[in-house]
mmCIF file of C-alpha atoms in Angstrom:
data_model
loop_
_atom_site.group_PDB
_atom_site.id
_atom_site.type_symbol
_atom_site.label_atom_id
_atom_site.label_comp_id
_atom_site.label_asym_id
_atom_site.label_seq_id
_atom_site.Cartn_x
_atom_site.Cartn_y
_atom_site.Cartn_z
ATOM 1 C CA SER H 1 -80.013 -31.521 -20.444
ATOM 2 C CA GLN H 2 -79.148 -28.958 -23.151
ATOM 3 C CA THR H 3 -77.075 -30.040 -26.069
ATOM 4 C CA ILE H 4 -75.981 -28.553 -29.322
ATOM 5 C CA HIS H 5 -75.326 -30.555 -32.509
ATOM 6 C CA GLN H 6 -73.457 -29.376 -35.517
ATOM 7 C CA TRP H 7 -72.712 -31.268 -38.698
ATOM 8 C CA PRO H 8 -70.854 -32.185 -40.760
ATOM 9 C CA ALA H 9 -67.456 -32.225 -38.944
ATOM 10 C CA THR H 10 -65.544 -31.735 -42.153
ATOM 11 C CA LEU H 11 -66.370 -30.694 -45.564
ATOM 12 C CA VAL H 12 -64.379 -30.160 -48.751
ATOM 13 C CA GLN H 13 -66.274 -28.207 -51.470
ATOM 14 C CA PRO H 14 -65.178 -26.841 -54.909
ATOM 15 C CA VAL H 15 -65.233 -23.149 -55.518
ATOM 16 C CA GLY H 16 -68.622 -22.059 -56.777
ATOM 17 C CA SER H 17 -70.570 -24.895 -55.074
ATOM 18 C CA PRO H 18 -73.402 -24.256 -52.592
ATOM 19 C CA LEU H 19 -73.015 -24.705 -48.851
ATOM 20 C CA SER H 20 -75.407 -25.772 -46.025
ATOM 21 C CA LEU H 21 -74.263 -26.262 -42.527
ATOM 22 C CA GLU H 22 -76.819 -27.268 -39.859
ATOM 23 C CA CYS H 23 -76.890 -26.656 -36.155
ATOM 24 C CA THR H 24 -79.652 -27.847 -33.782
ATOM 25 C CA VAL H 25 -80.164 -27.426 -30.057
ATOM 26 C CA GLU H 26 -81.938 -29.815 -27.743
ATOM 27 C CA GLY H 27 -83.354 -29.249 -24.255
ATOM 28 C CA THR H 28 -84.416 -25.647 -24.474
ATOM 29 C CA SER H 29 -86.711 -23.406 -26.257
ATOM 30 C CA ASN H 30 -86.224 -19.988 -27.904
ATOM 31 C CA PRO H 31 -82.368 -20.027 -27.614
ATOM 32 C CA ASN H 32 -80.159 -17.314 -28.876
ATOM 33 C CA LEU H 33 -78.102 -18.914 -31.673
ATOM 34 C CA TYR H 34 -74.856 -17.743 -33.204
ATOM 35 C CA TRP H 35 -72.519 -18.701 -36.157
ATOM 36 C CA TYR H 36 -68.745 -17.948 -35.723
ATOM 37 C CA ARG H 37 -65.896 -18.474 -38.114
ATOM 38 C CA GLN H 38 -62.294 -19.026 -37.083
ATOM 39 C CA ALA H 39 -59.497 -18.726 -39.650
ATOM 40 C CA ALA H 40 -56.394 -20.784 -38.994
ATOM 41 C CA GLY H 41 -54.614 -19.562 -35.791
ATOM 42 C CA ARG H 42 -56.973 -16.728 -35.345
ATOM 43 C CA GLY H 43 -59.777 -15.745 -32.996
ATOM 44 C CA LEU H 44 -63.469 -16.194 -33.581
ATOM 45 C CA GLN H 45 -65.319 -13.827 -35.878
ATOM 46 C CA LEU H 46 -69.090 -13.560 -35.226
ATOM 47 C CA LEU H 47 -71.026 -14.042 -38.440
ATOM 48 C CA PHE H 48 -74.675 -14.169 -37.594
ATOM 49 C CA TYR H 49 -76.929 -14.366 -34.585
ATOM 50 C CA SER H 50 -80.549 -15.101 -34.148
ATOM 51 C CA VAL H 51 -82.862 -14.423 -31.175
ATOM 52 C CA GLY H 52 -85.886 -16.308 -32.734
ATOM 53 C CA ILE H 53 -87.489 -17.853 -35.702
ATOM 54 C CA GLY H 54 -86.902 -15.885 -38.934
ATOM 55 C CA GLN H 55 -84.868 -13.292 -37.028
ATOM 56 C CA ILE H 56 -81.310 -13.073 -38.373
ATOM 57 C CA SER H 57 -78.634 -10.360 -37.654
ATOM 58 C CA SER H 58 -75.514 -10.196 -39.743
ATOM 59 C CA GLU H 59 -72.322 -8.918 -38.255
ATOM 60 C CA VAL H 60 -70.116 -8.651 -41.308
ATOM 61 C CA PRO H 61 -70.830 -8.409 -45.050
ATOM 62 C CA GLN H 62 -69.878 -11.584 -46.740
ATOM 63 C CA ASN H 63 -70.758 -14.372 -49.136
ATOM 64 C CA LEU H 64 -72.710 -16.228 -46.595
ATOM 65 C CA SER H 65 -76.307 -16.165 -45.273
ATOM 66 C CA ALA H 66 -78.071 -17.693 -42.332
ATOM 67 C CA SER H 67 -81.597 -18.872 -41.705
ATOM 68 C CA ARG H 68 -83.651 -19.997 -38.724
ATOM 69 C CA PRO H 69 -86.584 -22.074 -40.019
ATOM 70 C CA GLN H 70 -87.420 -23.641 -36.624
ATOM 71 C CA ASP H 71 -86.873 -22.551 -33.038
ATOM 72 C CA ARG H 72 -83.924 -24.903 -32.393
ATOM 73 C CA GLN H 73 -82.420 -25.015 -35.874
ATOM 74 C CA PHE H 74 -79.927 -22.506 -37.345
ATOM 75 C CA ILE H 75 -78.521 -22.900 -40.858
ATOM 76 C CA LEU H 76 -75.502 -21.394 -42.511
ATOM 77 C CA SER H 77 -75.621 -21.256 -46.300
ATOM 78 C CA SER H 78 -73.922 -20.018 -49.428
ATOM 79 C CA LYS H 79 -74.979 -20.148 -52.997
ATOM 80 C CA LYS H 80 -71.510 -20.035 -54.389
ATOM 81 C CA LEU H 81 -68.438 -20.682 -52.139
ATOM 82 C CA LEU H 82 -65.257 -18.702 -52.476
ATOM 83 C CA LEU H 83 -61.797 -19.842 -51.540
ATOM 84 C CA SER H 84 -61.865 -17.236 -48.740
ATOM 85 C CA ASP H 85 -64.846 -19.101 -47.203
ATOM 86 C CA SER H 86 -62.508 -21.781 -45.851
ATOM 87 C CA GLY H 87 -62.248 -21.940 -42.213
ATOM 88 C CA PHE H 88 -63.590 -23.547 -39.019
ATOM 89 C CA TYR H 89 -67.272 -22.783 -38.448
ATOM 90 C CA LEU H 90 -68.732 -22.915 -35.028
ATOM 91 C CA CYS H 91 -72.375 -22.808 -33.971
ATOM 92 C CA ALA H 92 -73.177 -21.569 -30.414
ATOM 93 C CA TRP H 93 -75.991 -21.228 -28.090
ATOM 94 C CA ILE H 94 -75.804 -18.427 -25.556
ATOM 95 C CA ILE H 95 -77.944 -18.223 -22.409
ATOM 96 C CA ASN H 96 -77.326 -15.692 -19.715
ATOM 97 C CA THR H 97 -74.070 -14.771 -21.563
ATOM 98 C CA GLU H 98 -72.593 -18.345 -21.174
ATOM 99 C CA ALA H 99 -71.866 -19.977 -24.515
ATOM 100 C CA PHE H 100 -72.265 -23.603 -25.415
ATOM 101 C CA PHE H 101 -70.502 -24.610 -28.722
ATOM 102 C CA GLY H 102 -70.970 -27.305 -31.264
ATOM 103 C CA GLN H 103 -67.902 -29.257 -32.252
ATOM 104 C CA GLY H 104 -67.408 -27.196 -35.327
ATOM 105 C CA THR H 105 -67.175 -27.800 -39.178
ATOM 106 C CA ARG H 106 -63.863 -27.657 -40.903
ATOM 107 C CA LEU H 107 -64.651 -26.272 -44.427
ATOM 108 C CA THR H 108 -62.035 -26.390 -47.041
ATOM 109 C CA VAL H 109 -62.886 -24.755 -50.423
ATOM 110 C CA VAL H 110 -60.703 -26.031 -53.318
ATOM 111 C CA SER M 1 -71.369 -6.444 -27.256
ATOM 112 C CA GLN M 2 -67.917 -6.556 -25.656
ATOM 113 C CA GLN M 3 -64.555 -7.812 -26.523
ATOM 114 C CA GLY M 4 -61.755 -9.185 -24.414
ATOM 115 C CA GLU M 5 -58.239 -9.050 -25.625
ATOM 116 C CA GLU M 6 -55.867 -11.762 -24.396
ATOM 117 C CA ASP M 7 -52.242 -11.364 -23.654
ATOM 118 C CA PRO M 8 -49.766 -12.910 -24.425
ATOM 119 C CA GLN M 9 -50.646 -14.200 -27.729
ATOM 120 C CA ALA M 10 -48.497 -17.292 -27.176
ATOM 121 C CA LEU M 11 -47.146 -18.905 -23.969
ATOM 122 C CA SER M 12 -44.855 -21.874 -23.673
ATOM 123 C CA ILE M 13 -44.063 -23.502 -20.303
ATOM 124 C CA GLN M 14 -42.840 -26.845 -18.799
ATOM 125 C CA GLU M 15 -45.224 -29.301 -17.360
ATOM 126 C CA GLY M 16 -45.729 -28.566 -13.669
ATOM 127 C CA GLU M 17 -45.197 -24.808 -14.035
ATOM 128 C CA ASN M 18 -47.910 -22.233 -13.591
ATOM 129 C CA ALA M 19 -49.371 -20.412 -16.503
ATOM 130 C CA THR M 20 -50.719 -16.941 -16.337
ATOM 131 C CA MET M 21 -52.577 -15.183 -19.101
ATOM 132 C CA ASN M 22 -54.279 -11.789 -19.030
ATOM 133 C CA CYS M 23 -57.403 -10.185 -20.464
ATOM 134 C CA SER M 24 -58.247 -6.554 -21.004
ATOM 135 C CA TYR M 25 -61.542 -5.008 -22.029
ATOM 136 C CA LYS M 26 -62.698 -1.504 -22.652
ATOM 137 C CA THR M 27 -66.111 -0.761 -21.244
ATOM 138 C CA SER M 28 -68.129 -1.798 -18.147
ATOM 139 C CA ILE M 29 -69.214 -5.405 -17.953
ATOM 140 C CA ASN M 30 -71.620 -7.628 -16.025
ATOM 141 C CA ASN M 31 -69.315 -10.628 -16.147
ATOM 142 C CA LEU M 32 -66.269 -12.058 -17.798
ATOM 143 C CA GLN M 33 -65.731 -15.640 -18.967
ATOM 144 C CA TRP M 34 -62.860 -17.743 -19.919
ATOM 145 C CA TYR M 35 -63.043 -20.481 -22.541
ATOM 146 C CA ARG M 36 -60.627 -23.156 -23.757
ATOM 147 C CA GLN M 37 -60.251 -24.462 -27.284
ATOM 148 C CA ASN M 38 -58.317 -27.657 -28.008
ATOM 149 C CA SER M 39 -56.966 -27.676 -31.486
ATOM 150 C CA GLY M 40 -59.656 -28.086 -34.176
ATOM 151 C CA ARG M 41 -62.396 -28.444 -31.564
ATOM 152 C CA GLY M 42 -65.259 -26.315 -30.176
ATOM 153 C CA LEU M 43 -64.840 -24.032 -27.269
ATOM 154 C CA VAL M 44 -65.482 -25.219 -23.707
ATOM 155 C CA HIS M 45 -66.544 -22.846 -20.949
ATOM 156 C CA LEU M 46 -64.148 -22.835 -18.039
ATOM 157 C CA ILE M 47 -65.276 -20.305 -15.601
ATOM 158 C CA LEU M 48 -67.364 -17.122 -15.252
ATOM 159 C CA ILE M 49 -66.588 -14.321 -12.853
ATOM 160 C CA ARG M 50 -69.196 -11.594 -12.089
ATOM 161 C CA SER M 51 -68.325 -7.845 -11.909
ATOM 162 C CA ASN M 52 -68.915 -7.904 -8.129
ATOM 163 C CA GLU M 53 -66.465 -10.755 -7.595
ATOM 164 C CA ARG M 54 -62.678 -10.261 -7.283
ATOM 165 C CA GLU M 55 -61.461 -13.815 -7.342
ATOM 166 C CA LYS M 56 -62.768 -17.230 -8.263
ATOM 167 C CA HIS M 57 -61.377 -20.748 -8.156
ATOM 168 C CA SER M 58 -62.281 -23.928 -10.101
ATOM 169 C CA GLY M 59 -59.851 -26.832 -9.507
ATOM 170 C CA ARG M 60 -56.492 -25.740 -10.732
ATOM 171 C CA LEU M 61 -57.930 -22.592 -12.239
ATOM 172 C CA ARG M 62 -57.852 -19.234 -10.500
ATOM 173 C CA VAL M 63 -59.404 -16.185 -12.043
ATOM 174 C CA THR M 64 -59.115 -12.636 -10.832
ATOM 175 C CA LEU M 65 -61.053 -9.541 -11.939
ATOM 176 C CA ASP M 66 -60.123 -5.914 -11.511
ATOM 177 C CA THR M 67 -62.904 -3.738 -12.727
ATOM 178 C CA SER M 68 -60.975 -0.479 -11.956
ATOM 179 C CA LYS M 69 -58.339 -1.657 -14.456
ATOM 180 C CA LYS M 70 -60.681 -3.488 -16.741
ATOM 181 C CA SER M 71 -58.538 -6.517 -16.631
ATOM 182 C CA SER M 72 -58.742 -10.162 -15.658
ATOM 183 C CA SER M 73 -56.155 -13.014 -15.268
ATOM 184 C CA LEU M 74 -56.439 -16.610 -15.476
ATOM 185 C CA LEU M 75 -53.858 -18.780 -13.609
ATOM 186 C CA ILE M 76 -53.491 -22.454 -14.244
ATOM 187 C CA THR M 77 -51.496 -24.104 -11.507
ATOM 188 C CA ALA M 78 -49.423 -27.216 -11.849
ATOM 189 C CA SER M 79 -49.911 -27.286 -15.657
ATOM 190 C CA ARG M 80 -50.247 -30.505 -17.558
ATOM 191 C CA ALA M 81 -49.670 -31.357 -21.219
ATOM 192 C CA ALA M 82 -53.406 -31.638 -21.631
ATOM 193 C CA ASP M 83 -53.771 -27.947 -20.785
ATOM 194 C CA THR M 84 -52.242 -27.160 -24.187
ATOM 195 C CA ALA M 85 -54.902 -25.179 -25.851
ATOM 196 C CA SER M 86 -56.059 -21.656 -26.794
ATOM 197 C CA TYR M 87 -57.757 -19.542 -24.125
ATOM 198 C CA PHE M 88 -60.266 -16.797 -24.765
ATOM 199 C CA CYS M 89 -61.949 -14.193 -22.544
ATOM 200 C CA PRO M 90 -65.074 -12.761 -24.065
ATOM 201 C CA ALA M 91 -66.638 -10.075 -21.815
ATOM 202 C CA GLY M 92 -70.419 -9.818 -21.916
ATOM 203 C CA ASN M 93 -73.232 -7.528 -21.043
ATOM 204 C CA THR M 94 -75.790 -9.017 -23.473
ATOM 205 C CA GLY M 95 -76.154 -12.423 -25.022
ATOM 206 C CA LYS M 96 -73.643 -11.487 -27.876
ATOM 207 C CA LEU M 97 -70.073 -12.580 -27.203
ATOM 208 C CA ILE M 98 -67.231 -11.147 -29.102
ATOM 209 C CA PHE M 99 -63.978 -13.147 -28.894
ATOM 210 C CA GLY M 100 -60.426 -11.836 -29.198
ATOM 211 C CA GLN M 101 -57.408 -13.611 -30.719
ATOM 212 C CA GLY M 102 -56.855 -15.721 -27.635
ATOM 213 C CA THR M 103 -53.768 -16.967 -25.832
ATOM 214 C CA THR M 104 -52.211 -20.109 -27.213
ATOM 215 C CA LEU M 105 -50.627 -22.130 -24.434
ATOM 216 C CA GLN M 106 -48.172 -24.909 -24.967
ATOM 217 C CA VAL M 107 -47.284 -27.100 -22.024
ATOM 218 C CA LYS M 108 -44.230 -29.147 -22.808
ATOM 219 C CA PRO M 109 -43.905 -32.617 -21.169
#
């Protein structure tokens, strides 16, 4: 069966530090992968999506970047975190328009 | 990409009552989905309704779709405290789903 893993679940990082969040998918090949961010009490903002290895589309200009080094791996990164990067980050795998989400990472930048 | 907008933003009901939330979208769609998000968790897919369907049921959930009005509704019957969550309705034509602000439902015991 298809599953999606996202880690870590929570993260507290100082301003200016780097970030790396990882998402992996099992049980499928060539999935469409997505990174969303959710501010407290708000909807989901699409950050990046990828339709294949090395293919990244950015939805909004920001302090973050994404990479897809392997077919089933999607990484969200930052070289220097800002306070405004705090939020709840969700990785998703979408097939035939149905989305399967990871459990999310609660990032607090202090 | 598409975006569904949920209404109302917040809804508070007593356990056992029915909860109705609405969704509107702007352009033509192939299908519309409803998701639930419990506080601080990932989203869970509830139900998908295709553009050629008018109504769909899944347990205590009933979804309607009116493509002429570009709107959908989600009815949760006999609500339970465990139904307390945020509900989203991304509308999709392609693999990219855009989410609105959601409806936050509180079911009071």
